[in-house]
Amino acid sequence: MCGVSLSDLMLVECLCLSTARMCGVDVPAIDLLDLKVPALCIERYELKRPLTLFPK
């Protein structure tokens, strides 16, 4: 997988899920290792509210 280690994948998953939660994205419990091809995890979630860079 392009020289990416298992620990790298777990770190990316953790960062992606944490960021999604902070941005109001509903994050189901998933494991990126279930994916057979590289994908942006954010594409698997539905936004609960519009994503804004500067929330009020």
PDB file of N, CA and C in Angstrom:
ATOM      1  N   MET A   1       0.831  -1.182   0.000  1.00  0.00           N
ATOM      2  CA  MET A   1       0.000   0.000   0.000  1.00  0.00           C
ATOM      3  C   MET A   1       0.877   1.247   0.000  1.00  0.00           C
ATOM      4  N   CYS A   2       1.668   1.391  -0.978  1.00  0.00           N
ATOM      5  CA  CYS A   2       2.498   2.590  -1.182  1.00  0.00           C
ATOM      6  C   CYS A   2       3.424   2.883  -0.006  1.00  0.00           C
ATOM      7  N   GLY A   3       3.898   1.881   0.693  1.00  0.00           N
ATOM      8  CA  GLY A   3       4.839   2.095   1.777  1.00  0.00           C
ATOM      9  C   GLY A   3       4.242   2.684   3.038  1.00  0.00           C
ATOM     10  N   VAL A   4       2.937   2.596   3.208  1.00  0.00           N
ATOM     11  CA  VAL A   4       2.273   3.119   4.406  1.00  0.00           C
ATOM     12  C   VAL A   4       2.157   1.998   5.427  1.00  0.00           C
ATOM     13  N   SER A   5       2.604   2.262   6.645  1.00  0.00           N
ATOM     14  CA  SER A   5       2.559   1.226   7.675  1.00  0.00           C
ATOM     15  C   SER A   5       1.205   1.203   8.364  1.00  0.00           C
ATOM     16  N   LEU A   6       0.947   0.129   9.081  1.00  0.00           N
ATOM     17  CA  LEU A   6      -0.299  -0.023   9.819  1.00  0.00           C
ATOM     18  C   LEU A   6      -0.460   1.088  10.846  1.00  0.00           C
ATOM     19  N   SER A   7       0.614   1.453  11.533  1.00  0.00           N
ATOM     20  CA  SER A   7       0.520   2.521  12.530  1.00  0.00           C
ATOM     21  C   SER A   7       0.204   3.865  11.869  1.00  0.00           C
ATOM     22  N   ASP A   8       0.719   4.092  10.652  1.00  0.00           N
ATOM     23  CA  ASP A   8       0.385   5.316   9.917  1.00  0.00           C
ATOM     24  C   ASP A   8      -1.104   5.370   9.613  1.00  0.00           C
ATOM     25  N   LEU A   9      -1.658   4.246   9.191  1.00  0.00           N
ATOM     26  CA  LEU A   9      -3.088   4.200   8.882  1.00  0.00           C
ATOM     27  C   LEU A   9      -3.933   4.475  10.115  1.00  0.00           C
ATOM     28  N   MET A  10      -3.544   3.917  11.244  1.00  0.00           N
ATOM     29  CA  MET A  10      -4.305   4.138  12.474  1.00  0.00           C
ATOM     30  C   MET A  10      -4.231   5.601  12.897  1.00  0.00           C
ATOM     31  N   LEU A  11      -3.076   6.232  12.719  1.00  0.00           N
ATOM     32  CA  LEU A  11      -2.935   7.650  13.051  1.00  0.00           C
ATOM     33  C   LEU A  11      -3.808   8.503  12.138  1.00  0.00           C
ATOM     34  N   VAL A  12      -3.783   8.212  10.844  1.00  0.00           N
ATOM     35  CA  VAL A  12      -4.612   8.950   9.887  1.00  0.00           C
ATOM     36  C   VAL A  12      -6.080   8.782  10.232  1.00  0.00           C
ATOM     37  N   GLU A  13      -6.482   7.567  10.560  1.00  0.00           N
ATOM     38  CA  GLU A  13      -7.875   7.315  10.927  1.00  0.00           C
ATOM     39  C   GLU A  13      -8.258   8.129  12.161  1.00  0.00           C
ATOM     40  N   CYS A  14      -7.425   8.110  13.169  1.00  0.00           N
ATOM     41  CA  CYS A  14      -7.699   8.843  14.406  1.00  0.00           C
ATOM     42  C   CYS A  14      -7.822  10.340  14.132  1.00  0.00           C
ATOM     43  N   LEU A  15      -6.892  10.898  13.376  1.00  0.00           N
ATOM     44  CA  LEU A  15      -6.924  12.328  13.060  1.00  0.00           C
ATOM     45  C   LEU A  15      -8.145  12.686  12.230  1.00  0.00           C
ATOM     46  N   CYS A  16      -8.458  11.847  11.269  1.00  0.00           N
ATOM     47  CA  CYS A  16      -9.590  12.111  10.388  1.00  0.00           C
ATOM     48  C   CYS A  16     -10.898  12.066  11.172  1.00  0.00           C
ATOM     49  N   LEU A  17     -11.074  11.055  12.007  1.00  0.00           N
ATOM     50  CA  LEU A  17     -12.304  10.927  12.782  1.00  0.00           C
ATOM     51  C   LEU A  17     -12.428  12.056  13.789  1.00  0.00           C
ATOM     52  N   SER A  18     -11.334  12.423  14.435  1.00  0.00           N
ATOM     53  CA  SER A  18     -11.366  13.520  15.405  1.00  0.00           C
ATOM     54  C   SER A  18     -11.724  14.835  14.728  1.00  0.00           C
ATOM     55  N   THR A  19     -11.134  15.080  13.580  1.00  0.00           N
ATOM     56  CA  THR A  19     -11.424  16.310  12.840  1.00  0.00           C
ATOM     57  C   THR A  19     -12.867  16.333  12.371  1.00  0.00           C
ATOM     58  N   ALA A  20     -13.348  15.211  11.888  1.00  0.00           N
ATOM     59  CA  ALA A  20     -14.740  15.136  11.434  1.00  0.00           C
ATOM     60  C   ALA A  20     -15.700  15.441  12.580  1.00  0.00           C
ATOM     61  N   ARG A  21     -15.449  14.886  13.743  1.00  0.00           N
ATOM     62  CA  ARG A  21     -16.317  15.139  14.902  1.00  0.00           C
ATOM     63  C   ARG A  21     -16.304  16.618  15.282  1.00  0.00           C
ATOM     64  N   MET A  22     -15.133  17.239  15.264  1.00  0.00           N
ATOM     65  CA  MET A  22     -15.022  18.658  15.615  1.00  0.00           C
ATOM     66  C   MET A  22     -15.763  19.536  14.615  1.00  0.00           C
ATOM     67  N   CYS A  23     -15.914  19.057  13.392  1.00  0.00           N
ATOM     68  CA  CYS A  23     -16.589  19.828  12.344  1.00  0.00           C
ATOM     69  C   CYS A  23     -18.075  19.505  12.253  1.00  0.00           C
ATOM     70  N   GLY A  24     -18.602  18.763  13.225  1.00  0.00           N
ATOM     71  CA  GLY A  24     -20.025  18.465  13.236  1.00  0.00           C
ATOM     72  C   GLY A  24     -20.446  17.353  12.300  1.00  0.00           C
ATOM     73  N   VAL A  25     -19.511  16.499  11.926  1.00  0.00           N
ATOM     74  CA  VAL A  25     -19.821  15.394  11.028  1.00  0.00           C
ATOM     75  C   VAL A  25     -20.180  14.171  11.858  1.00  0.00           C
ATOM     76  N   ASP A  26     -21.295  13.529  11.496  1.00  0.00           N
ATOM     77  CA  ASP A  26     -21.717  12.313  12.177  1.00  0.00           C
ATOM     78  C   ASP A  26     -20.738  11.204  11.807  1.00  0.00           C
ATOM     79  N   VAL A  27     -20.039  10.685  12.796  1.00  0.00           N
ATOM     80  CA  VAL A  27     -18.986   9.702  12.532  1.00  0.00           C
ATOM     81  C   VAL A  27     -19.385   8.335  13.077  1.00  0.00           C
ATOM     82  N   PRO A  28     -19.765   7.420  12.193  1.00  0.00           N
ATOM     83  CA  PRO A  28     -20.050   6.067  12.656  1.00  0.00           C
ATOM     84  C   PRO A  28     -18.748   5.350  13.015  1.00  0.00           C
ATOM     85  N   ALA A  29     -18.853   4.334  13.827  1.00  0.00           N
ATOM     86  CA  ALA A  29     -17.666   3.557  14.183  1.00  0.00           C
ATOM     87  C   ALA A  29     -17.276   2.698  12.984  1.00  0.00           C
ATOM     88  N   ILE A  30     -16.157   3.061  12.331  1.00  0.00           N
ATOM     89  CA  ILE A  30     -15.663   2.292  11.194  1.00  0.00           C
ATOM     90  C   ILE A  30     -14.177   2.070  11.378  1.00  0.00           C
ATOM     91  N   ASP A  31     -13.643   1.222  10.566  1.00  0.00           N
ATOM     92  CA  ASP A  31     -12.210   0.975  10.570  1.00  0.00           C
ATOM     93  C   ASP A  31     -11.719   1.186   9.151  1.00  0.00           C
ATOM     94  N   LEU A  32     -10.813   2.131   8.950  1.00  0.00           N
ATOM     95  CA  LEU A  32     -10.312   2.393   7.604  1.00  0.00           C
ATOM     96  C   LEU A  32      -9.645   1.167   6.995  1.00  0.00           C
ATOM     97  N   LEU A  33      -9.207   0.247   7.826  1.00  0.00           N
ATOM     98  CA  LEU A  33      -8.565  -0.953   7.294  1.00  0.00           C
ATOM     99  C   LEU A  33      -9.572  -1.857   6.600  1.00  0.00           C
ATOM    100  N   ASP A  34     -10.883  -1.610   6.817  1.00  0.00           N
ATOM    101  CA  ASP A  34     -11.911  -2.365   6.107  1.00  0.00           C
ATOM    102  C   ASP A  34     -11.950  -1.980   4.632  1.00  0.00           C
ATOM    103  N   LEU A  35     -11.444  -0.795   4.318  1.00  0.00           N
ATOM    104  CA  LEU A  35     -11.429  -0.338   2.930  1.00  0.00           C
ATOM    105  C   LEU A  35     -10.327  -1.068   2.180  1.00  0.00           C
ATOM    106  N   LYS A  36     -10.638  -1.483   0.978  1.00  0.00           N
ATOM    107  CA  LYS A  36      -9.644  -2.212   0.186  1.00  0.00           C
ATOM    108  C   LYS A  36      -8.839  -1.280  -0.716  1.00  0.00           C
ATOM    109  N   VAL A  37      -9.293  -0.045  -0.854  1.00  0.00           N
ATOM    110  CA  VAL A  37      -8.582   0.947  -1.663  1.00  0.00           C
ATOM    111  C   VAL A  37      -8.451   2.226  -0.848  1.00  0.00           C
ATOM    112  N   PRO A  38      -7.426   3.048  -1.115  1.00  0.00           N
ATOM    113  CA  PRO A  38      -7.299   4.312  -0.393  1.00  0.00           C
ATOM    114  C   PRO A  38      -8.528   5.186  -0.620  1.00  0.00           C
ATOM    115  N   ALA A  39      -8.984   5.842   0.421  1.00  0.00           N
ATOM    116  CA  ALA A  39     -10.150   6.722   0.312  1.00  0.00           C
ATOM    117  C   ALA A  39     -10.074   7.768   1.406  1.00  0.00           C
ATOM    118  N   LEU A  40     -10.662   8.906   1.168  1.00  0.00           N
ATOM    119  CA  LEU A  40     -10.754   9.927   2.205  1.00  0.00           C
ATOM    120  C   LEU A  40     -11.919   9.561   3.095  1.00  0.00           C
ATOM    121  N   CYS A  41     -11.651   9.384   4.385  1.00  0.00           N
ATOM    122  CA  CYS A  41     -12.708   8.919   5.271  1.00  0.00           C
ATOM    123  C   CYS A  41     -13.864   9.901   5.346  1.00  0.00           C
ATOM    124  N   ILE A  42     -13.597  11.184   5.122  1.00  0.00           N
ATOM    125  CA  ILE A  42     -14.662  12.177   5.215  1.00  0.00           C
ATOM    126  C   ILE A  42     -15.757  11.892   4.191  1.00  0.00           C
ATOM    127  N   GLU A  43     -15.427  11.208   3.094  1.00  0.00           N
ATOM    128  CA  GLU A  43     -16.411  10.899   2.063  1.00  0.00           C
ATOM    129  C   GLU A  43     -17.443   9.882   2.533  1.00  0.00           C
ATOM    130  N   ARG A  44     -17.195   9.210   3.637  1.00  0.00           N
ATOM    131  CA  ARG A  44     -18.105   8.179   4.116  1.00  0.00           C
ATOM    132  C   ARG A  44     -19.116   8.715   5.115  1.00  0.00           C
ATOM    133  N   TYR A  45     -19.068   9.989   5.436  1.00  0.00           N
ATOM    134  CA  TYR A  45     -19.925  10.548   6.472  1.00  0.00           C
ATOM    135  C   TYR A  45     -20.871  11.588   5.905  1.00  0.00           C
ATOM    136  N   GLU A  46     -21.966  11.809   6.605  1.00  0.00           N
ATOM    137  CA  GLU A  46     -22.925  12.833   6.195  1.00  0.00           C
ATOM    138  C   GLU A  46     -22.784  14.026   7.132  1.00  0.00           C
ATOM    139  N   LEU A  47     -22.776  15.206   6.555  1.00  0.00           N
ATOM    140  CA  LEU A  47     -22.674  16.416   7.374  1.00  0.00           C
ATOM    141  C   LEU A  47     -23.980  16.649   8.124  1.00  0.00           C
ATOM    142  N   LYS A  48     -23.883  16.893   9.406  1.00  0.00           N
ATOM    143  CA  LYS A  48     -25.050  17.232  10.217  1.00  0.00           C
ATOM    144  C   LYS A  48     -25.376  18.714  10.090  1.00  0.00           C
ATOM    145  N   ARG A  49     -24.372  19.511   9.811  1.00  0.00           N
ATOM    146  CA  ARG A  49     -24.565  20.950   9.640  1.00  0.00           C
ATOM    147  C   ARG A  49     -23.518  21.429   8.646  1.00  0.00           C
ATOM    148  N   PRO A  50     -23.722  22.590   8.055  1.00  0.00           N
ATOM    149  CA  PRO A  50     -22.734  23.083   7.086  1.00  0.00           C
ATOM    150  C   PRO A  50     -21.344  23.194   7.719  1.00  0.00           C
ATOM    151  N   LEU A  51     -20.361  22.821   6.975  1.00  0.00           N
ATOM    152  CA  LEU A  51     -18.975  22.886   7.435  1.00  0.00           C
ATOM    153  C   LEU A  51     -18.471  24.319   7.287  1.00  0.00           C
ATOM    154  N   THR A  52     -18.021  24.907   8.384  1.00  0.00           N
ATOM    155  CA  THR A  52     -17.486  26.262   8.341  1.00  0.00           C
ATOM    156  C   THR A  52     -16.114  26.277   8.991  1.00  0.00           C
ATOM    157  N   LEU A  53     -15.247  27.092   8.456  1.00  0.00           N
ATOM    158  CA  LEU A  53     -13.904  27.184   9.012  1.00  0.00           C
ATOM    159  C   LEU A  53     -13.872  28.007  10.284  1.00  0.00           C
ATOM    160  N   PHE A  54     -14.812  28.935  10.403  1.00  0.00           N
ATOM    161  CA  PHE A  54     -14.830  29.820  11.558  1.00  0.00           C
ATOM    162  C   PHE A  54     -16.203  29.787  12.221  1.00  0.00           C
ATOM    163  N   PRO A  55     -16.498  28.742  13.013  1.00  0.00           N
ATOM    164  CA  PRO A  55     -17.808  28.670  13.664  1.00  0.00           C
ATOM    165  C   PRO A  55     -18.003  29.819  14.646  1.00  0.00           C
ATOM    166  N   LYS A  56     -19.237  30.246  14.792  1.00  0.00           N
ATOM    167  CA  LYS A  56     -19.551  31.368  15.696  1.00  0.00           C
ATOM    168  C   LYS A  56     -19.628  30.893  17.126  1.00  0.00           C
TER     169      LYS A  56
END
